[in-house]
Amino acid sequence: MTVYKAPVEDVTFLLDDVFQIDRYNNLPGFSDASADVRAAILDEAAKFAEKVLHPLNHSGDQEGCTRHDDGRVTTPAGFKDAFRQMADGGWLGLSGPAEFGGQGLPVTLSQTVNEFMISANMAFSMYGGLTMGAMAALLVHGSDQQKATFVPNMMTGKWAGTMNLTEPQCGTDLGLMRTKAVKQADGTYKISGTKIFISGGEQDLTENIVHLVLARIEGAPAGIKGVSLFVVPKRKVNADGSSGEANGVSCGSIEHKMGIHGNSTCVLNFDNAVGTLVGEENKGMQAMFVMMNEARLGVGVQGLAQSEVAYQNAVAYAKERLQGRALTGAQAKDKPADPIIVHPDIRRTLMSIRAFNEAARALVVWTALKSDVAHRSDDAKERQAADDHMGLLTPVVKGMLTDVGFANTVAAQQVYGGHGYIQETGVEQFVRDARIAMIYEGANGIQALDLVGRKLPKDGGRAMTAFFSEVTAFAKENGASEEMKAFVAPLSASLQHLQQATMWLMQNALAKPDNAGAASTDYLHLFGLVALAYMWARMAKTAQDKLAQGGDQPYLKTKLVTGKFFVERMLPETALRLARIQAGAATMMELPAEAF
Amino acid sequence: MTVYKAPVEDVTFLLDDVFQIDRYNNLPGFSDASADVRAAILDEAAKFAEKVLHPLNHSGDQEGCTRHDDGRVTTPAGFKDAFRQMADGGWLGLSGPAEFGGQGLPVTLSQTVNEFMISANMAFSMYGGLTMGAMAALLVHGSDQQKATFVPNMMTGKWAGTMNLTEPQCGTDLGLMRTKAVKQADGTYKISGTKIFISGGEQDLTENIVHLVLARIEGAPAGIKGVSLFVVPKRKVNADGSSGEANGVSCGSIEHKMGIHGNSTCVLNFDNAVGTLVGEENKGMQAMFVMMNEARLGVGVQGLAQSEVAYQNAVAYAKERLQGRALTGAQAKDKPADPIIVHPDIRRTLMSIRAFNEAARALVVWTALKSDVAHRSDDAKERQAADDHMGLLTPVVKGMLTDVGFANTVAAQQVYGGHGYIQETGVEQFVRDARIAMIYEGANGIQALDLVGRKLPKDGGRAMTAFFSEVTAFAKENGASEEMKAFVAPLSASLQHLQQATMWLMQNALAKPDNAGAASTDYLHLFGLVALAYMWARMAKTAQDKLAQGGDQPYLKTKLVTGKFFVERMLPETALRLARIQAGAATMMELPAEAF
């Protein structure tokens, strides 16, 4: 009932033309991802997403997960078989290291594939997404033995992975954590406590589950500095590497959620479960932070992916639904009414979503590319610059893409009128599923605070200075061209707003930190708008160059019109964001809590 | 698990102080609603909403409605008893005419009571809301016999009412209607066809249901000009006025919806059901339009009401949830962490919702007051001015209050972090319930088009001119006061934006109607912002006057801070809306439909 077609042409335009990733063939893995190989992979991924995952999306939502009395959890019909196909297709190891069974291809490529999977079936994609996240953490911080024990089995999807952070009394503030780890004579730890909101915490897809668990070692310092990371398999691992007897981990219940019903969100009870330390004692947060950038980028992709699939369905409905006549006179005279895509307000809705999606996709590719450079370059300076960029842009990608992505699913639903409110049409599921992405992996308010309080001032503002320089240089280089002016002039104006906001923070937030907190969400969106405008300017440049060389006329011209819509209609929001930031914190902090 | 406390103090401030409704004691019904009577009624309504309806909200959502094989529909446990209490309490007839058993009190009062009921339980409140809507239509357009037969039984809640407009192929475009009416020798009609999305179409609350049905009389002109309105009871009415045998109406199925699960949304099949004509043949739309203003105002109230209850719950959570420390240093040093209400981003969220709610409530009262004047004044000029106002503001109230009200439920949910995504905490229900209000009773895009295409140009722009004059006069009168400047200056600036936008429409939309369509939604929000700013200016004036007279200090000071937040942080959006409007339709209409 819903439709989905993976945007392969758009991804190819970004990888091949806008970012020309062949220029990075000096980095490990990139030359293996030649244009042909990329095309073949995207084609396969598209097929898998469209034909295997998408048909299970609505049924998975309707059926949901079931916890049985013995603590087992059954995922929706079809998920087990699809997970097997995903694992066998090598999708979990696309950008994993070859020595552990991965294919070593760029994250730039695997993030585009992720978008397809998430658009097709967000709840399903999370089982694999968390497994990839857990692998990433083990690869950076695990011991050789931990890597050898767990990673190859996760890369093939024989085992899955989870992340266990949240407890009833602690979400954002992990310093309040209570789960305990007691060191044993053999160097292992016994973990006890309750973790909540554990995605994929129990399921019937894999023979074992590798839980990464934050806990406090007996006697550790209070607060966040006493938290350590452990790996705790659901079933203990035998000496020969196979899954053995049950460890002390059980699923106490599964949550009834607004959406992502196909993913089992568990309360996990750890009762003297045996685990081993990952990295150093009391350095658990550092180990988690490593993986957070990529996990947050992945959640940003969820916002984009739901916005994309919602857009596609709204377009299909708008072309098919006959209602009223165009304001300029009947268009489909042979029909009882015109398709609603003739109405400007419907156009406005569709163009807004589309203009966001295409730039958001570019932003994901750009940021993922920096991630690859940060991890794979042999030039320390290049690595540092890429890492700066990745750190700075990650909260923006996570916060902006999920806030606007969710709002876009709501806008797409609106196109359907009353039919959008009915479960059978499927569009309301996109709204419910997309909603979680604004919350988990650091609620968006936390992303905004991370940006303003940590990433912006870090190293004397080095990352932000580099961003300003890059955009300014692009504007200087391209501003003279008559064709590019329509993009460069608004980009420069919006950049000025961002610079003014940054200056305001420097002048007002040091003495009064509440001014930073009060500005944070607006600053994140202001930054996001400028970043998207920069993406549009780069895409426009590429499109104009390709048009001049006789490229695919309709595709490239549509791209330019869509970009123009963005700078005309959506980018003016930067002035509003600036005005709000400059209003400061005084009024919002004035009332005592009792007045609320 | 959720909380709700009816905002009686706020309503009293509006009725007694800001709008001083005692000034309208010359209108029928107003002198019966003296300050004491109002206080007693609001108090009773608050108790009923808080103690009877609110406890059934979450359970009603979880249980939903059930259709049995024989077509009967069961509402959630407790609804039947609560409906009886509501009916016996006289709440359905609060502003109904005394000759049919109503109390004849002002709509201004009954709309504030409606807000309480909807905050407490939106799905439940719709059964009564539609009954009141159907009564209103019968009272204006029904024959004496129809009124006598149906209205008294509806006023006491013995029978309920519904509205039957939508069919599978026609929602907004009612000209595509297919339901047929065939005239019988006795002057009645036999109605056949299928209606969808009929709220309360079948239920177990009342012994009969009075369906108002739009249908096309055999041989009527094509399109909207051939649509007539009929009254079709579920059970035929005996000569003695009691409910008799079944009429040919049955519930084919109930919809599975995103929210308002406690309200049965039915597919109704009419199979030679006997009905009588309401008003004139082929004038069905006119009969419906009469009731639309009030129905739309009521849906606007739904947006406000869900925003209010979501706000209250977010506040309770923010005061109780301990997480992190204030940026300015620990506040609750005796606790492991500070309540999250200390964080500026949480404050920003709560203040934004609150600053909207309080002004939206004022806007509802102001508009309802105009409705009372329009219906009850014996001065034709006063009636006309009030009717102008009501017509102009209705789409704004409906569109703005439901768009922003919904967004506010989402923002309130965000305060909860992951706990907001879990059904048990109850806040996600507000999001799902509020969503429908943007869609039904004319989707918000239609409201925007109604405003820009119909209400604005009507009678040479008379209504808008009056609005401009009133706000300008207020600004002139109060702009000199030092204390009022903070409100009047931004109000005047935003009014200028609205005037510029109106001018732009006059210059650009006549020749190119797509420019009106492209501007419509932004224009509605721009207008809404100015109207809310005007409400804030009036409330600020009243608060300052009362403070000067030694009124309740904390309440009035909080009011002024909240208003300041609105003009500082929220009102600057008018510039963005103007910029979007001035961008015109060209870019959004440029692409061929195939390019989407």
PDB file of N, CA and C in Angstrom, chain B residues 268-332:
ATOM      1  N   LEU B 268     -20.466   4.668   7.077  1.00  0.00           N
ATOM      2  CA  LEU B 268     -21.915   4.479   7.208  1.00  0.00           C
ATOM      3  C   LEU B 268     -22.522   4.169   5.835  1.00  0.00           C
ATOM      4  N   ASN B 269     -23.249   3.087   5.809  1.00  0.00           N
ATOM      5  CA  ASN B 269     -23.943   2.723   4.571  1.00  0.00           C
ATOM      6  C   ASN B 269     -25.407   3.108   4.679  1.00  0.00           C
ATOM      7  N   PHE B 270     -25.857   3.944   3.748  1.00  0.00           N
ATOM      8  CA  PHE B 270     -27.265   4.345   3.689  1.00  0.00           C
ATOM      9  C   PHE B 270     -27.919   3.552   2.568  1.00  0.00           C
ATOM     10  N   ASP B 271     -28.939   2.817   2.938  1.00  0.00           N
ATOM     11  CA  ASP B 271     -29.595   1.962   1.960  1.00  0.00           C
ATOM     12  C   ASP B 271     -31.096   2.247   2.023  1.00  0.00           C
ATOM     13  N   ASN B 272     -31.521   3.175   1.147  1.00  0.00           N
ATOM     14  CA  ASN B 272     -32.920   3.610   1.168  1.00  0.00           C
ATOM     15  C   ASN B 272     -33.361   4.058   2.558  1.00  0.00           C
ATOM     16  N   ALA B 273     -32.468   4.728   3.229  1.00  0.00           N
ATOM     17  CA  ALA B 273     -32.815   5.275   4.541  1.00  0.00           C
ATOM     18  C   ALA B 273     -33.745   6.467   4.346  1.00  0.00           C
ATOM     19  N   VAL B 274     -34.733   6.572   5.201  1.00  0.00           N
ATOM     20  CA  VAL B 274     -35.724   7.639   5.045  1.00  0.00           C
ATOM     21  C   VAL B 274     -35.240   8.909   5.743  1.00  0.00           C
ATOM     22  N   GLY B 275     -35.235   9.993   4.993  1.00  0.00           N
ATOM     23  CA  GLY B 275     -34.819  11.262   5.574  1.00  0.00           C
ATOM     24  C   GLY B 275     -35.728  12.383   5.120  1.00  0.00           C
ATOM     25  N   THR B 276     -35.590  13.532   5.765  1.00  0.00           N
ATOM     26  CA  THR B 276     -36.339  14.709   5.330  1.00  0.00           C
ATOM     27  C   THR B 276     -35.354  15.831   4.994  1.00  0.00           C
ATOM     28  N   LEU B 277     -35.783  16.658   4.080  1.00  0.00           N
ATOM     29  CA  LEU B 277     -34.928  17.741   3.594  1.00  0.00           C
ATOM     30  C   LEU B 277     -34.771  18.815   4.679  1.00  0.00           C
ATOM     31  N   VAL B 278     -33.540  19.289   4.850  1.00  0.00           N
ATOM     32  CA  VAL B 278     -33.299  20.418   5.764  1.00  0.00           C
ATOM     33  C   VAL B 278     -33.028  21.648   4.898  1.00  0.00           C
ATOM     34  N   GLY B 279     -33.843  22.674   5.065  1.00  0.00           N
ATOM     35  CA  GLY B 279     -33.682  23.859   4.225  1.00  0.00           C
ATOM     36  C   GLY B 279     -34.185  23.582   2.814  1.00  0.00           C
ATOM     37  N   GLU B 280     -33.580  24.255   1.852  1.00  0.00           N
ATOM     38  CA  GLU B 280     -34.075  24.126   0.481  1.00  0.00           C
ATOM     39  C   GLU B 280     -33.304  23.075  -0.311  1.00  0.00           C
ATOM     40  N   GLU B 281     -33.953  22.575  -1.351  1.00  0.00           N
ATOM     41  CA  GLU B 281     -33.293  21.664  -2.281  1.00  0.00           C
ATOM     42  C   GLU B 281     -32.066  22.340  -2.897  1.00  0.00           C
ATOM     43  N   ASN B 282     -30.995  21.586  -3.043  1.00  0.00           N
ATOM     44  CA  ASN B 282     -29.765  22.052  -3.703  1.00  0.00           C
ATOM     45  C   ASN B 282     -29.069  23.203  -2.971  1.00  0.00           C
ATOM     46  N   LYS B 283     -29.496  23.455  -1.767  1.00  0.00           N
ATOM     47  CA  LYS B 283     -28.846  24.502  -0.973  1.00  0.00           C
ATOM     48  C   LYS B 283     -28.170  23.886   0.261  1.00  0.00           C
ATOM     49  N   GLY B 284     -27.763  22.638   0.088  1.00  0.00           N
ATOM     50  CA  GLY B 284     -27.182  21.915   1.228  1.00  0.00           C
ATOM     51  C   GLY B 284     -25.915  22.558   1.762  1.00  0.00           C
ATOM     52  N   MET B 285     -25.102  23.067   0.849  1.00  0.00           N
ATOM     53  CA  MET B 285     -23.836  23.638   1.291  1.00  0.00           C
ATOM     54  C   MET B 285     -24.055  24.881   2.145  1.00  0.00           C
ATOM     55  N   GLN B 286     -25.050  25.675   1.759  1.00  0.00           N
ATOM     56  CA  GLN B 286     -25.327  26.875   2.549  1.00  0.00           C
ATOM     57  C   GLN B 286     -25.719  26.507   3.973  1.00  0.00           C
ATOM     58  N   ALA B 287     -26.530  25.460   4.074  1.00  0.00           N
ATOM     59  CA  ALA B 287     -26.941  25.012   5.402  1.00  0.00           C
ATOM     60  C   ALA B 287     -25.731  24.542   6.206  1.00  0.00           C
ATOM     61  N   MET B 288     -24.819  23.860   5.544  1.00  0.00           N
ATOM     62  CA  MET B 288     -23.635  23.396   6.253  1.00  0.00           C
ATOM     63  C   MET B 288     -22.736  24.560   6.646  1.00  0.00           C
ATOM     64  N   PHE B 289     -22.611  25.529   5.759  1.00  0.00           N
ATOM     65  CA  PHE B 289     -21.703  26.642   6.031  1.00  0.00           C
ATOM     66  C   PHE B 289     -22.063  27.372   7.317  1.00  0.00           C
ATOM     67  N   VAL B 290     -23.352  27.494   7.581  1.00  0.00           N
ATOM     68  CA  VAL B 290     -23.781  28.185   8.791  1.00  0.00           C
ATOM     69  C   VAL B 290     -23.125  27.601  10.032  1.00  0.00           C
ATOM     70  N   MET B 291     -23.104  26.284  10.064  1.00  0.00           N
ATOM     71  CA  MET B 291     -22.562  25.672  11.260  1.00  0.00           C
ATOM     72  C   MET B 291     -21.044  25.542  11.223  1.00  0.00           C
ATOM     73  N   MET B 292     -20.459  25.753  10.038  1.00  0.00           N
ATOM     74  CA  MET B 292     -19.020  25.536   9.904  1.00  0.00           C
ATOM     75  C   MET B 292     -18.206  26.502  10.745  1.00  0.00           C
ATOM     76  N   ASN B 293     -18.602  27.754  10.788  1.00  0.00           N
ATOM     77  CA  ASN B 293     -17.833  28.711  11.578  1.00  0.00           C
ATOM     78  C   ASN B 293     -17.676  28.235  13.009  1.00  0.00           C
ATOM     79  N   GLU B 294     -18.840  27.813  13.586  1.00  0.00           N
ATOM     80  CA  GLU B 294     -18.719  27.392  14.981  1.00  0.00           C
ATOM     81  C   GLU B 294     -18.017  26.057  15.143  1.00  0.00           C
ATOM     82  N   ALA B 295     -18.239  25.166  14.186  1.00  0.00           N
ATOM     83  CA  ALA B 295     -17.550  23.882  14.250  1.00  0.00           C
ATOM     84  C   ALA B 295     -16.044  24.102  14.111  1.00  0.00           C
ATOM     85  N   ARG B 296     -15.655  25.009  13.242  1.00  0.00           N
ATOM     86  CA  ARG B 296     -14.228  25.262  13.038  1.00  0.00           C
ATOM     87  C   ARG B 296     -13.607  25.941  14.248  1.00  0.00           C
ATOM     88  N   LEU B 297     -14.353  26.838  14.827  1.00  0.00           N
ATOM     89  CA  LEU B 297     -13.879  27.438  16.079  1.00  0.00           C
ATOM     90  C   LEU B 297     -13.664  26.330  17.110  1.00  0.00           C
ATOM     91  N   GLY B 298     -14.614  25.391  17.163  1.00  0.00           N
ATOM     92  CA  GLY B 298     -14.490  24.271  18.099  1.00  0.00           C
ATOM     93  C   GLY B 298     -13.270  23.408  17.837  1.00  0.00           C
ATOM     94  N   VAL B 299     -12.934  23.211  16.566  1.00  0.00           N
ATOM     95  CA  VAL B 299     -11.739  22.417  16.251  1.00  0.00           C
ATOM     96  C   VAL B 299     -10.481  23.199  16.624  1.00  0.00           C
ATOM     97  N   GLY B 300     -10.515  24.512  16.430  1.00  0.00           N
ATOM     98  CA  GLY B 300      -9.399  25.330  16.912  1.00  0.00           C
ATOM     99  C   GLY B 300      -9.192  25.138  18.404  1.00  0.00           C
ATOM    100  N   VAL B 301     -10.296  25.081  19.126  1.00  0.00           N
ATOM    101  CA  VAL B 301     -10.221  24.853  20.573  1.00  0.00           C
ATOM    102  C   VAL B 301      -9.570  23.492  20.868  1.00  0.00           C
ATOM    103  N   GLN B 302      -9.809  22.505  20.015  1.00  0.00           N
ATOM    104  CA  GLN B 302      -9.149  21.206  20.220  1.00  0.00           C
ATOM    105  C   GLN B 302      -7.631  21.350  20.187  1.00  0.00           C
ATOM    106  N   GLY B 303      -7.145  22.166  19.222  1.00  0.00           N
ATOM    107  CA  GLY B 303      -5.696  22.385  19.148  1.00  0.00           C
ATOM    108  C   GLY B 303      -5.174  23.009  20.433  1.00  0.00           C
ATOM    109  N   LEU B 304      -5.868  24.037  20.885  1.00  0.00           N
ATOM    110  CA  LEU B 304      -5.495  24.686  22.148  1.00  0.00           C
ATOM    111  C   LEU B 304      -5.573  23.711  23.316  1.00  0.00           C
ATOM    112  N   ALA B 305      -6.653  22.962  23.365  1.00  0.00           N
ATOM    113  CA  ALA B 305      -6.907  22.093  24.522  1.00  0.00           C
ATOM    114  C   ALA B 305      -5.835  21.011  24.648  1.00  0.00           C
ATOM    115  N   GLN B 306      -5.431  20.429  23.516  1.00  0.00           N
ATOM    116  CA  GLN B 306      -4.400  19.395  23.585  1.00  0.00           C
ATOM    117  C   GLN B 306      -3.050  20.029  23.911  1.00  0.00           C
ATOM    118  N   SER B 307      -2.815  21.216  23.408  1.00  0.00           N
ATOM    119  CA  SER B 307      -1.587  21.937  23.736  1.00  0.00           C
ATOM    120  C   SER B 307      -1.541  22.219  25.238  1.00  0.00           C
ATOM    121  N   GLU B 308      -2.672  22.590  25.807  1.00  0.00           N
ATOM    122  CA  GLU B 308      -2.744  22.908  27.239  1.00  0.00           C
ATOM    123  C   GLU B 308      -2.472  21.676  28.110  1.00  0.00           C
ATOM    124  N   VAL B 309      -3.141  20.579  27.813  1.00  0.00           N
ATOM    125  CA  VAL B 309      -2.958  19.400  28.675  1.00  0.00           C
ATOM    126  C   VAL B 309      -1.540  18.849  28.497  1.00  0.00           C
ATOM    127  N   ALA B 310      -1.012  18.928  27.288  1.00  0.00           N
ATOM    128  CA  ALA B 310       0.370  18.480  27.057  1.00  0.00           C
ATOM    129  C   ALA B 310       1.338  19.361  27.841  1.00  0.00           C
ATOM    130  N   TYR B 311       1.079  20.670  27.835  1.00  0.00           N
ATOM    131  CA  TYR B 311       1.914  21.602  28.601  1.00  0.00           C
ATOM    132  C   TYR B 311       1.901  21.242  30.089  1.00  0.00           C
ATOM    133  N   GLN B 312       0.731  21.050  30.620  1.00  0.00           N
ATOM    134  CA  GLN B 312       0.627  20.777  32.060  1.00  0.00           C
ATOM    135  C   GLN B 312       1.414  19.532  32.449  1.00  0.00           C
ATOM    136  N   ASN B 313       1.336  18.516  31.586  1.00  0.00           N
ATOM    137  CA  ASN B 313       2.049  17.286  31.898  1.00  0.00           C
ATOM    138  C   ASN B 313       3.559  17.460  31.744  1.00  0.00           C
ATOM    139  N   ALA B 314       3.969  18.208  30.731  1.00  0.00           N
ATOM    140  CA  ALA B 314       5.406  18.458  30.551  1.00  0.00           C
ATOM    141  C   ALA B 314       5.962  19.245  31.735  1.00  0.00           C
ATOM    142  N   VAL B 315       5.184  20.194  32.234  1.00  0.00           N
ATOM    143  CA  VAL B 315       5.610  20.966  33.402  1.00  0.00           C
ATOM    144  C   VAL B 315       5.782  20.037  34.609  1.00  0.00           C
ATOM    145  N   ALA B 316       4.786  19.185  34.824  1.00  0.00           N
ATOM    146  CA  ALA B 316       4.872  18.274  35.971  1.00  0.00           C
ATOM    147  C   ALA B 316       6.109  17.396  35.863  1.00  0.00           C
ATOM    148  N   TYR B 317       6.362  16.908  34.673  1.00  0.00           N
ATOM    149  CA  TYR B 317       7.539  16.055  34.475  1.00  0.00           C
ATOM    150  C   TYR B 317       8.828  16.846  34.682  1.00  0.00           C
ATOM    151  N   ALA B 318       8.859  18.057  34.146  1.00  0.00           N
ATOM    152  CA  ALA B 318      10.073  18.876  34.218  1.00  0.00           C
ATOM    153  C   ALA B 318      10.410  19.285  35.648  1.00  0.00           C
ATOM    154  N   LYS B 319       9.397  19.350  36.495  1.00  0.00           N
ATOM    155  CA  LYS B 319       9.642  19.702  37.896  1.00  0.00           C
ATOM    156  C   LYS B 319      10.115  18.507  38.711  1.00  0.00           C
ATOM    157  N   GLU B 320       9.808  17.322  38.202  1.00  0.00           N
ATOM    158  CA  GLU B 320      10.000  16.106  38.980  1.00  0.00           C
ATOM    159  C   GLU B 320      11.237  15.328  38.511  1.00  0.00           C
ATOM    160  N   ARG B 321      11.510  15.394  37.217  1.00  0.00           N
ATOM    161  CA  ARG B 321      12.599  14.604  36.666  1.00  0.00           C
ATOM    162  C   ARG B 321      13.937  15.245  37.018  1.00  0.00           C
ATOM    163  N   LEU B 322      14.788  14.480  37.677  1.00  0.00           N
ATOM    164  CA  LEU B 322      16.103  14.990  38.075  1.00  0.00           C
ATOM    165  C   LEU B 322      17.143  14.502  37.075  1.00  0.00           C
ATOM    166  N   GLN B 323      17.850  15.442  36.473  1.00  0.00           N
ATOM    167  CA  GLN B 323      18.815  15.050  35.445  1.00  0.00           C
ATOM    168  C   GLN B 323      19.741  16.224  35.179  1.00  0.00           C
ATOM    169  N   GLY B 324      21.018  16.025  35.451  1.00  0.00           N
ATOM    170  CA  GLY B 324      22.006  17.078  35.191  1.00  0.00           C
ATOM    171  C   GLY B 324      21.896  18.226  36.185  1.00  0.00           C
ATOM    172  N   ARG B 325      22.776  19.185  35.998  1.00  0.00           N
ATOM    173  CA  ARG B 325      22.803  20.348  36.876  1.00  0.00           C
ATOM    174  C   ARG B 325      22.594  21.606  36.058  1.00  0.00           C
ATOM    175  N   ALA B 326      22.048  22.646  36.694  1.00  0.00           N
ATOM    176  CA  ALA B 326      21.855  23.925  36.009  1.00  0.00           C
ATOM    177  C   ALA B 326      23.197  24.436  35.491  1.00  0.00           C
ATOM    178  N   LEU B 327      23.182  25.143  34.361  1.00  0.00           N
ATOM    179  CA  LEU B 327      24.407  25.670  33.773  1.00  0.00           C
ATOM    180  C   LEU B 327      25.068  26.686  34.705  1.00  0.00           C
ATOM    181  N   THR B 328      24.266  27.262  35.581  1.00  0.00           N
ATOM    182  CA  THR B 328      24.779  28.278  36.504  1.00  0.00           C
ATOM    183  C   THR B 328      25.161  27.679  37.858  1.00  0.00           C
ATOM    184  N   GLY B 329      25.180  26.350  37.943  1.00  0.00           N
ATOM    185  CA  GLY B 329      25.537  25.702  39.209  1.00  0.00           C
ATOM    186  C   GLY B 329      24.344  24.990  39.813  1.00  0.00           C
ATOM    187  N   ALA B 330      24.629  23.977  40.632  1.00  0.00           N
ATOM    188  CA  ALA B 330      23.573  23.131  41.206  1.00  0.00           C
ATOM    189  C   ALA B 330      22.521  23.960  41.940  1.00  0.00           C
ATOM    190  N   GLN B 331      21.263  23.619  41.707  1.00  0.00           N
ATOM    191  CA  GLN B 331      20.158  24.305  42.370  1.00  0.00           C
ATOM    192  C   GLN B 331      19.608  23.480  43.539  1.00  0.00           C
ATOM    193  N   ALA B 332      19.394  22.201  43.288  1.00  0.00           N
ATOM    194  CA  ALA B 332      18.821  21.322  44.317  1.00  0.00           C
ATOM    195  C   ALA B 332      19.964  20.499  44.892  1.00  0.00           C
TER     196      ALA B 332
END
